[in-house]
mmCIF file of C-alpha atoms in Angstrom:
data_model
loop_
_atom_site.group_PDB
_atom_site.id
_atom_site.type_symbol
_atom_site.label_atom_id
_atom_site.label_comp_id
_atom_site.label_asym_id
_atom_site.label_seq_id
_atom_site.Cartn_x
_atom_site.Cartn_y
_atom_site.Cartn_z
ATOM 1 C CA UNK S 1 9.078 9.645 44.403
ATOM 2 C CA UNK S 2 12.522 9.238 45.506
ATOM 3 C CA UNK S 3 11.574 8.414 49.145
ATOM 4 C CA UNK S 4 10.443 4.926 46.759
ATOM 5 C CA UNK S 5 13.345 2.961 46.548
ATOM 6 C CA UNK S 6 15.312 -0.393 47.368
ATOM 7 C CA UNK S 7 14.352 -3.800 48.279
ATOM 8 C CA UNK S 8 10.759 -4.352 49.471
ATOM 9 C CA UNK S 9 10.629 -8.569 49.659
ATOM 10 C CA UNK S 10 6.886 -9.346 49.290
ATOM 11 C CA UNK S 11 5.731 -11.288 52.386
ATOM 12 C CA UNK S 12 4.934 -14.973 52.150
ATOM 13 C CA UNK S 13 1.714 -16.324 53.987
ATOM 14 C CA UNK S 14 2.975 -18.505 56.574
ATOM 15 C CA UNK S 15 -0.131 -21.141 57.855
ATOM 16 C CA UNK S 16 -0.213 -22.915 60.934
ATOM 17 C CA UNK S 17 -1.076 -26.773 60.871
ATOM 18 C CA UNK S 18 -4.685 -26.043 61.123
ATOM 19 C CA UNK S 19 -4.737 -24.594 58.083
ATOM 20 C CA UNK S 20 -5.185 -20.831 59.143
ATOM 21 C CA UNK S 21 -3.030 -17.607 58.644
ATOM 22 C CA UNK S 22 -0.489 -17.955 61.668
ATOM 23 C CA UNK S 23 0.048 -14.485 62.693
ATOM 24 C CA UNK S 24 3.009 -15.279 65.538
ATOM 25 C CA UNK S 25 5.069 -16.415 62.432
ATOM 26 C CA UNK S 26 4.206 -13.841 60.626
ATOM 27 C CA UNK S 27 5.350 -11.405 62.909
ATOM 28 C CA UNK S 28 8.749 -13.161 63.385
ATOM 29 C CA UNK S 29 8.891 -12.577 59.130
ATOM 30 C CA UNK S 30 8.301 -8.843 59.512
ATOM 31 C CA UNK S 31 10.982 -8.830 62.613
ATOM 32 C CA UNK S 32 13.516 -10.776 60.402
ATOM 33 C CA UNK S 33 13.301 -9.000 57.369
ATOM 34 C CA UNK S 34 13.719 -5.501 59.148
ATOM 35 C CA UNK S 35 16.770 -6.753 60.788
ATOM 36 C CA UNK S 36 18.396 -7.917 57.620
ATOM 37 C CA UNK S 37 18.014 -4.510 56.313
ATOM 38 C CA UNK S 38 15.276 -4.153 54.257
ATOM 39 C CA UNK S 39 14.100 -0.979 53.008
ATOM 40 C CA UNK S 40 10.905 -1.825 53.257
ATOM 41 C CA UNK S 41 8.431 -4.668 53.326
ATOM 42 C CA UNK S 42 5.393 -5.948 50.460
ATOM 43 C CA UNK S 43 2.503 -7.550 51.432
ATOM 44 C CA UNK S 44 -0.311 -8.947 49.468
ATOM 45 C CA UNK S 45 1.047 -9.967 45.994
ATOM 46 C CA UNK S 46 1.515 -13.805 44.303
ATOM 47 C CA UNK S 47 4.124 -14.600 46.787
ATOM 48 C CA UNK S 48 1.507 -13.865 49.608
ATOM 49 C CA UNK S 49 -1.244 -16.361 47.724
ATOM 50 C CA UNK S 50 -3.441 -13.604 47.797
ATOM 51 C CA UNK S 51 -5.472 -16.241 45.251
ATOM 52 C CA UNK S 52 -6.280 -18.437 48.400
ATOM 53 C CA UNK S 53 -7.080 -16.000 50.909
ATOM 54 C CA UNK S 54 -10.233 -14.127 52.008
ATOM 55 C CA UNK S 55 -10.789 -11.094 52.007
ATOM 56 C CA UNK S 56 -10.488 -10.706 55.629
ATOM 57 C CA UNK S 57 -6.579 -12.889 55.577
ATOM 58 C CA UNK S 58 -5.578 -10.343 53.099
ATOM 59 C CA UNK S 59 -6.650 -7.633 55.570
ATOM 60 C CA UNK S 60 -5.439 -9.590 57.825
ATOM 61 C CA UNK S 61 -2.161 -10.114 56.797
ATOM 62 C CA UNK S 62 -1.612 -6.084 55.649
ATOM 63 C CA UNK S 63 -2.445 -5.147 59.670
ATOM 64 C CA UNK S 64 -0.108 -7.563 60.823
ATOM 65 C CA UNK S 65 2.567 -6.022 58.604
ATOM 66 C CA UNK S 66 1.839 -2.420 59.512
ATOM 67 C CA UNK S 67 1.393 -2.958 63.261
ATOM 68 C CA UNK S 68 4.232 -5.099 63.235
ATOM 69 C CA UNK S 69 6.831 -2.639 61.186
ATOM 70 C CA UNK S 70 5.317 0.188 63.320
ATOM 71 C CA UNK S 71 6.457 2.644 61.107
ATOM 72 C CA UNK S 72 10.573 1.218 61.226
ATOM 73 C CA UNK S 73 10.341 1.002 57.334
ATOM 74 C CA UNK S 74 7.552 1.653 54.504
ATOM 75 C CA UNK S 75 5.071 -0.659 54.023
ATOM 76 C CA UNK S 76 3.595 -1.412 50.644
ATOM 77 C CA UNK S 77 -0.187 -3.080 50.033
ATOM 78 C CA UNK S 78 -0.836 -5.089 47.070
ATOM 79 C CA UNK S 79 -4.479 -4.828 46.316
ATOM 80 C CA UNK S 80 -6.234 -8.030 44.484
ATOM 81 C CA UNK S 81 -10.044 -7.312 44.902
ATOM 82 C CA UNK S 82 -11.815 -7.599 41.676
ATOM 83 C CA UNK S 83 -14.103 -4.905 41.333
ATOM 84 C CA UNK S 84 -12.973 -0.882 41.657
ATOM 85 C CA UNK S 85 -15.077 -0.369 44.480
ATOM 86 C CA UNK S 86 -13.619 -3.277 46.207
ATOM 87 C CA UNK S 87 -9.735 -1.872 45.406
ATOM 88 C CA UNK S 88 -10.851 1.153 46.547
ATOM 89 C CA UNK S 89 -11.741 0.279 50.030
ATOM 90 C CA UNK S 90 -8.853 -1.716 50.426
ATOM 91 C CA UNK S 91 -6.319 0.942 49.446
ATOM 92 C CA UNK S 92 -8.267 3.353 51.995
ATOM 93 C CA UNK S 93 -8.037 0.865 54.745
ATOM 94 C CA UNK S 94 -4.131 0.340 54.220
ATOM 95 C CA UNK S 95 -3.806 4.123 53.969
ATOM 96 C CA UNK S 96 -5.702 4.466 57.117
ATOM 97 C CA UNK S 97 -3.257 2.194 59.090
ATOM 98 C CA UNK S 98 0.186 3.353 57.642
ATOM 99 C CA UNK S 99 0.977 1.869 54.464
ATOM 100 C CA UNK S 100 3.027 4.085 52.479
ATOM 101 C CA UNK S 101 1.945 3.155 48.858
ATOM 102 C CA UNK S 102 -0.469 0.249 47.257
ATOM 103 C CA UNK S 103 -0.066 -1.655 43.942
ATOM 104 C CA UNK S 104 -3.345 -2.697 42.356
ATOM 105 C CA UNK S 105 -3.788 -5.992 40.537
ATOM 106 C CA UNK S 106 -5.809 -6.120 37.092
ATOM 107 C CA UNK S 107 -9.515 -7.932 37.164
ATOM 108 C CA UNK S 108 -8.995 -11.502 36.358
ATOM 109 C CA UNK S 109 -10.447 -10.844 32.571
ATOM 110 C CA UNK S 110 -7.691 -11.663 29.748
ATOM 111 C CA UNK S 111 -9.973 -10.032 27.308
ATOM 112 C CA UNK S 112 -10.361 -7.085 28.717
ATOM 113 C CA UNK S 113 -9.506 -3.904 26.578
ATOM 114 C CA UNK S 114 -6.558 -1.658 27.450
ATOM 115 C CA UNK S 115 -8.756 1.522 27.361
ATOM 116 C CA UNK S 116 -10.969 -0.966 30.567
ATOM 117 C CA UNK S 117 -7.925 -1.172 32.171
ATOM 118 C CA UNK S 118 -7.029 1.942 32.075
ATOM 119 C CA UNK S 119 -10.395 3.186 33.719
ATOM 120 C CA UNK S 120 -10.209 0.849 35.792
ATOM 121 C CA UNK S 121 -6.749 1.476 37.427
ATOM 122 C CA UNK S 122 -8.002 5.536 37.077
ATOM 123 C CA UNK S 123 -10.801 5.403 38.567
ATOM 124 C CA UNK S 124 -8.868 3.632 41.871
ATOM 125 C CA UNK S 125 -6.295 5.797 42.006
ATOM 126 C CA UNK S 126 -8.033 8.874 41.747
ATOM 127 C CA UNK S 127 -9.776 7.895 44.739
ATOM 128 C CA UNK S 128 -6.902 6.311 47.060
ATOM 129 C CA UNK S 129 -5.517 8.840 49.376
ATOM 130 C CA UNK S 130 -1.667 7.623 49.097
ATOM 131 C CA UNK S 131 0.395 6.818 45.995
ATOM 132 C CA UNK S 132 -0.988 4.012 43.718
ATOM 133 C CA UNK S 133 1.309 1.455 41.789
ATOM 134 C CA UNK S 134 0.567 -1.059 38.844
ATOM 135 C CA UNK S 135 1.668 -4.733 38.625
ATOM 136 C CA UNK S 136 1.991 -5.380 35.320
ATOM 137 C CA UNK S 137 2.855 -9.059 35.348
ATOM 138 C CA UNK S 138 1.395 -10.328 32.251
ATOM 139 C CA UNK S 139 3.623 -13.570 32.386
ATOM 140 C CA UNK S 140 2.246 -14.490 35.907
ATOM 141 C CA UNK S 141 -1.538 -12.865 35.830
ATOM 142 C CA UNK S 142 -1.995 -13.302 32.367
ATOM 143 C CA UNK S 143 -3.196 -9.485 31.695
ATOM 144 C CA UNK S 144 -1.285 -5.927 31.185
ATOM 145 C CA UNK S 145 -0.528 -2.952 29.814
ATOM 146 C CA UNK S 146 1.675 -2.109 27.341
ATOM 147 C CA UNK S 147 4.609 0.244 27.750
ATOM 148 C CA UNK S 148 2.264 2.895 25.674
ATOM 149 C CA UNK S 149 -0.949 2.360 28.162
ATOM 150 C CA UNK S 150 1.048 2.759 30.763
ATOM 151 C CA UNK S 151 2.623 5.831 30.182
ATOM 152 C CA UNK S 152 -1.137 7.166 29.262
ATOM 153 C CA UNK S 153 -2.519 5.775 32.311
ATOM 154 C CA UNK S 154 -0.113 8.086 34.543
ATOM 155 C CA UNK S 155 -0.634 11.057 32.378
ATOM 156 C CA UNK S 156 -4.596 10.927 32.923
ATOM 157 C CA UNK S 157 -4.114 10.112 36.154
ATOM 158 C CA UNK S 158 -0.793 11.579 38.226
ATOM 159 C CA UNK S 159 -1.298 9.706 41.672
ATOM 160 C CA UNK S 160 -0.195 5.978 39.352
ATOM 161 C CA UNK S 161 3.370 6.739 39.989
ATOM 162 C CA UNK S 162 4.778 3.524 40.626
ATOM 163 C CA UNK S 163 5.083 0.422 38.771
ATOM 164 C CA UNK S 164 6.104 -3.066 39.493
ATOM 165 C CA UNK S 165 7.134 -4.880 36.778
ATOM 166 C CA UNK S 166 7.924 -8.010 36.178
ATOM 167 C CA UNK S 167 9.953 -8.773 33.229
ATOM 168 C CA UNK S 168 14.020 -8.585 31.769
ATOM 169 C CA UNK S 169 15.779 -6.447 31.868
ATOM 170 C CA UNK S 170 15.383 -5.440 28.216
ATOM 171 C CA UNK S 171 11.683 -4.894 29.097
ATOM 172 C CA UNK S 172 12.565 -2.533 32.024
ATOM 173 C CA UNK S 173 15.362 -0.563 29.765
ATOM 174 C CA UNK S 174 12.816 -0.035 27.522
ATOM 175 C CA UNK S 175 10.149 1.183 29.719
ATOM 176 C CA UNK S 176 12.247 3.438 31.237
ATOM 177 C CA UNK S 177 13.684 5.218 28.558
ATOM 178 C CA UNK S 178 9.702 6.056 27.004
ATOM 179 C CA UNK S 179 8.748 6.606 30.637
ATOM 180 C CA UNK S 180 11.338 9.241 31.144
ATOM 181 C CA UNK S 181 10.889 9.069 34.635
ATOM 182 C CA UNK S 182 7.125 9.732 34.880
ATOM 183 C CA UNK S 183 6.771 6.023 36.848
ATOM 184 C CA UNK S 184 8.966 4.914 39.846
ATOM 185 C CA UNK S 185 9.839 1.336 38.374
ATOM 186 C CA UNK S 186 10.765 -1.482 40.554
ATOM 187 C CA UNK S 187 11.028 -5.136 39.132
ATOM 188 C CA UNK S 188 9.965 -7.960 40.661
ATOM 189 C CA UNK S 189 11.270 -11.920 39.449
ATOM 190 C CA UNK S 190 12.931 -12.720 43.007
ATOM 191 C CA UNK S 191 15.194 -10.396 41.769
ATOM 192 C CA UNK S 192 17.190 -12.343 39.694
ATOM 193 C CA UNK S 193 18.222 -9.211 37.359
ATOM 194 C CA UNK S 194 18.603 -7.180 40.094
ATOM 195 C CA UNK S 195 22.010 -4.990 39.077
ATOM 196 C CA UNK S 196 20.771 -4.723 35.778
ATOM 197 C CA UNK S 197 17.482 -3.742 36.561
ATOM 198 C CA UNK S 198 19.072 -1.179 38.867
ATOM 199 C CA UNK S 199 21.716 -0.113 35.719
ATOM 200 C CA UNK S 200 18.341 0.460 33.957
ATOM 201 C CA UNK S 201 16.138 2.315 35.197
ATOM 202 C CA UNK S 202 15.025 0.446 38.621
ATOM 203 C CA UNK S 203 14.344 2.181 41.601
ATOM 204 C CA UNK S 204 14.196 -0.693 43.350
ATOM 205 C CA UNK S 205 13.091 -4.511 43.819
ATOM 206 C CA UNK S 206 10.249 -6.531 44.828
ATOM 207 C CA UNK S 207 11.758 -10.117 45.942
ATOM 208 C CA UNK S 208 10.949 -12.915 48.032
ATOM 209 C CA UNK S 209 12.063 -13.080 51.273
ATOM 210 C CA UNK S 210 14.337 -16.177 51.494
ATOM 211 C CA UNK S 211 17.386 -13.763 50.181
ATOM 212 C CA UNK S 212 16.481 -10.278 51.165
ATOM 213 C CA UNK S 213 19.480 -9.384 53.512
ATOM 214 C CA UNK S 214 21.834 -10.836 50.523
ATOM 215 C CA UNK S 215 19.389 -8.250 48.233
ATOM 216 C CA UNK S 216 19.180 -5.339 50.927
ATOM 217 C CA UNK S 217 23.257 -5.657 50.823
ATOM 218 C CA UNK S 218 23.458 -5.845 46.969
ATOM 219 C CA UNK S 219 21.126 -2.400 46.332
ATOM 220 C CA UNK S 220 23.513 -0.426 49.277
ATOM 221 C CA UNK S 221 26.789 -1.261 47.659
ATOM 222 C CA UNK S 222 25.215 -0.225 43.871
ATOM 223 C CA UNK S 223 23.860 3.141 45.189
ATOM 224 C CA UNK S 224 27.554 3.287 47.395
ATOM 225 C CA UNK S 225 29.637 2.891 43.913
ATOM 226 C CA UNK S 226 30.720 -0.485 45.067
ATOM 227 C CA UNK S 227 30.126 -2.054 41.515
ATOM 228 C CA UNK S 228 32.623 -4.658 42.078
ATOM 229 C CA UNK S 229 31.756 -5.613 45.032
ATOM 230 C CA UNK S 230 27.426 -5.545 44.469
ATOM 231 C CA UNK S 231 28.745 -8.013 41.217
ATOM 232 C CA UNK S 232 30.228 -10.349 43.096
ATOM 233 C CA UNK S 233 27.523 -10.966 46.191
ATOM 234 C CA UNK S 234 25.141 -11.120 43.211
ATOM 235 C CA UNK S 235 27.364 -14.151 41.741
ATOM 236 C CA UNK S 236 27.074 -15.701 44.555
ATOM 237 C CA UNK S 237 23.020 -16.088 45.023
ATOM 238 C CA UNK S 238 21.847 -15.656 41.344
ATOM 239 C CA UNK S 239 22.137 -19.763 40.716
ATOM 240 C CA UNK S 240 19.802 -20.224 43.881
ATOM 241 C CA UNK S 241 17.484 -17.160 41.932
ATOM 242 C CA UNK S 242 17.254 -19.472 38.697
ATOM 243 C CA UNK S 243 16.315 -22.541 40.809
ATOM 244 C CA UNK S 244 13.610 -20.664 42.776
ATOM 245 C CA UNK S 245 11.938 -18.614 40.541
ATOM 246 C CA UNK S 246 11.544 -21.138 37.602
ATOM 247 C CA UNK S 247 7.457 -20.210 38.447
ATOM 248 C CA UNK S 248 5.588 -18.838 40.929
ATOM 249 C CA UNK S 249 4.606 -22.169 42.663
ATOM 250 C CA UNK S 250 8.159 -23.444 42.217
ATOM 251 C CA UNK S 251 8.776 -20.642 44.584
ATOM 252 C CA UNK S 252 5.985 -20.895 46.916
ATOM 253 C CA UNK S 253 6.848 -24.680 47.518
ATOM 254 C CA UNK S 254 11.109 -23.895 47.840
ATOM 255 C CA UNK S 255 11.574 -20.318 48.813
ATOM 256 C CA UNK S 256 9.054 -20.503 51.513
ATOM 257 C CA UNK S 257 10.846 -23.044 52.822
ATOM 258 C CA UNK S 258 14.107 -21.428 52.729
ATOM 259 C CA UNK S 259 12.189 -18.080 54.317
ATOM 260 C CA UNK S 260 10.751 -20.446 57.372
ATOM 261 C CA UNK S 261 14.503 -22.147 57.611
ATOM 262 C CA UNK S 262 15.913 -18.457 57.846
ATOM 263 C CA UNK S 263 13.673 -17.087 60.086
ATOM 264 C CA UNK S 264 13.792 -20.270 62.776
ATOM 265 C CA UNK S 265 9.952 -21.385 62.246
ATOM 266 C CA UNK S 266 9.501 -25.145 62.808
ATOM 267 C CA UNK S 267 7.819 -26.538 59.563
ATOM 268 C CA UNK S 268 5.782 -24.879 56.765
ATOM 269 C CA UNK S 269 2.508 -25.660 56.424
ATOM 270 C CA UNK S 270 0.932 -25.233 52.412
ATOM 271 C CA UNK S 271 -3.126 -24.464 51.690
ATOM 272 C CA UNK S 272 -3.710 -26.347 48.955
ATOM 273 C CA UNK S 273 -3.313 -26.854 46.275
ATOM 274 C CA UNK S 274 0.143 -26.745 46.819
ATOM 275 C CA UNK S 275 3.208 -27.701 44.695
ATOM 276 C CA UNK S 276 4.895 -30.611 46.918
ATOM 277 C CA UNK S 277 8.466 -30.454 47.349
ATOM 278 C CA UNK S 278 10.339 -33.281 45.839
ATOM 279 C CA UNK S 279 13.595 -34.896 47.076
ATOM 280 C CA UNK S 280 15.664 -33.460 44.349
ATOM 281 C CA UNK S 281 14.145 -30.150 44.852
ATOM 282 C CA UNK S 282 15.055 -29.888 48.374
ATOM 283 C CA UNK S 283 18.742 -31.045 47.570
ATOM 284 C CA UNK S 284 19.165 -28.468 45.035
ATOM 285 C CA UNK S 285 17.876 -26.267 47.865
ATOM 286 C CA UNK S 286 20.112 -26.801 50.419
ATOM 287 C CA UNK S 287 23.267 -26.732 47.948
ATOM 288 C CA UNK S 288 22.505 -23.308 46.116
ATOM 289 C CA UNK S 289 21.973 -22.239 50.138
ATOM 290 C CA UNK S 290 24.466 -23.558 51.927
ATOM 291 C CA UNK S 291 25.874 -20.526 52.816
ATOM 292 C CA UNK S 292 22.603 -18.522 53.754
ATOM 293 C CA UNK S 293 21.852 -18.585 58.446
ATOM 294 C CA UNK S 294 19.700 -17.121 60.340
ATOM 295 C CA UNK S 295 18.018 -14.148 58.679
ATOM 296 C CA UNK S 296 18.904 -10.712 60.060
ATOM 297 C CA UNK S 297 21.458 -11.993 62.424
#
């Protein structure tokens, strides 16, 4: 799974003021984030509200992002149906038009068992024609698996070979030591551990998009040997990481925003319910990115 690696930022859902998926803007995110170097792109996940879209906006949104790319860089599908069938249709339609890897989302049950999650994630990826990744995001979905179900889950069934977690970097460390590199681990947190994720174990990171040229920049001079130089770009953003990524809406409200800013889209349009943003919030905002233009140029 080495061909798995760097920074893919998961897409935001950009709306148009009628309250629909606007799929000119989210064409111009795909075309920015490429440009700024990405290594490849995420599509699908929190960040993308896949809680407030169809079913048909979420397959909307993956075809934009595969058409779009057009092969350029790998494309990864976060699948959020609830049911195994449903998961399994969706990772075979994102197969069928070029995605290089999904990552499945648990059922919305907090009770459920580890042993049911475990046949549930099975019984999708034995079935899904391209390699198959877990979020395990208990902080943010409010269900996982534990470092030991995990490591079970990808011995019963091979094709789970990637993982996105979302946690410290003491959490990753840990992981990846009892993993002994049976998962491809990427973390996720707008990427505000990202060198010491990548010191631990990380192949990689799943961000937003309001920083991933800054990101994209960071993971080349780590893997180049440029430690000194990775540690001090990352000094320079990680303050504007805290603010964002304080929760998920805190980001949805500030880093889209920053992302639409970047990019050179007019306004940003939320689906409620929506976290406003406050006057303070968009001061801190424009201090911590002061520095940040036009994305990819």
């Amino acid at each position: 799974m080495t061909d798995i690696h760097g920074i893919y930022p998961m897409l935001y859902a950009l709306f148009g003021a009628d309250g629909g998926l606007d799929p000119g803007a989210h064409v111009a995110q795909v075309e920015a984030c490429i440009a700024a170097g990405v290594h490849g792109l995420a599509v699908g996940g929190l960040a993308s509200e896949c809680n407030k879209l169809t079913v048909e906006e979420r397959h909307a949104l993956a075809d934009w992002t595969l058409q779009a790319a057009a092969g350029r860089v790998p494309v990864s599908v976060t699948v959020s149906d609830n049911t195994t069938g449903g998961q399994i249709a969706t990772v075979r339609r994102a197969a069928d038009s070029g995605a290089a890897w999904a990552v499945l989302q648990p059922p919305p049950v907090k009770s459920a068992s580890e042993a049911a999650l475990i046949e549930f994630f099975g019984t999708v990826a034995d079935a899904a024609p391209i390699p198959v990744g877990i979020q395990n995001a208990p902080e943010y979905i409010g269900i996982g698996l534990s470092n030991a179900g995990l490591i079970e889950l990808n011995r019963r069934h091979p094709n789970v070979r990637v993982l996105k977690a979302e946690g410290p970097v003491m959490t990753i460390a840990r992981l990846a030591e009892e993993a002994g590199g049976a998962l491809t681990l990427f973390n996720g947190r707008n990427g505000i551990e990202l060198l010491d994720s990548l010191r631990n174990g990380c192949a990689g990171m799943i961000p937003g998009v309001e920083t991933c040229d800054v990101q994209s920049r960071i993971y080349d001079l780590h893997r180049a040997g440029e430690a000194g130089e990775a540690d001090a770009a990352f000094r320079e953003i990680l303050p504007l990481l805290h603010f964002l990524m304080s929760t998920v809406d805190h980001l949805l409200c500030y880093g889209k925003r920053l992302a639409a800013r970047r990019i050179g889209l007019d306004a940003v349009h939320d689906r409620g319910p929506a976290t406003a943003p406050h006057p303070a919030g968009m001061r801190t905002l424009e201090h911590w990115s002061r520095g940040l233009g036009r994305l990819g140029s």
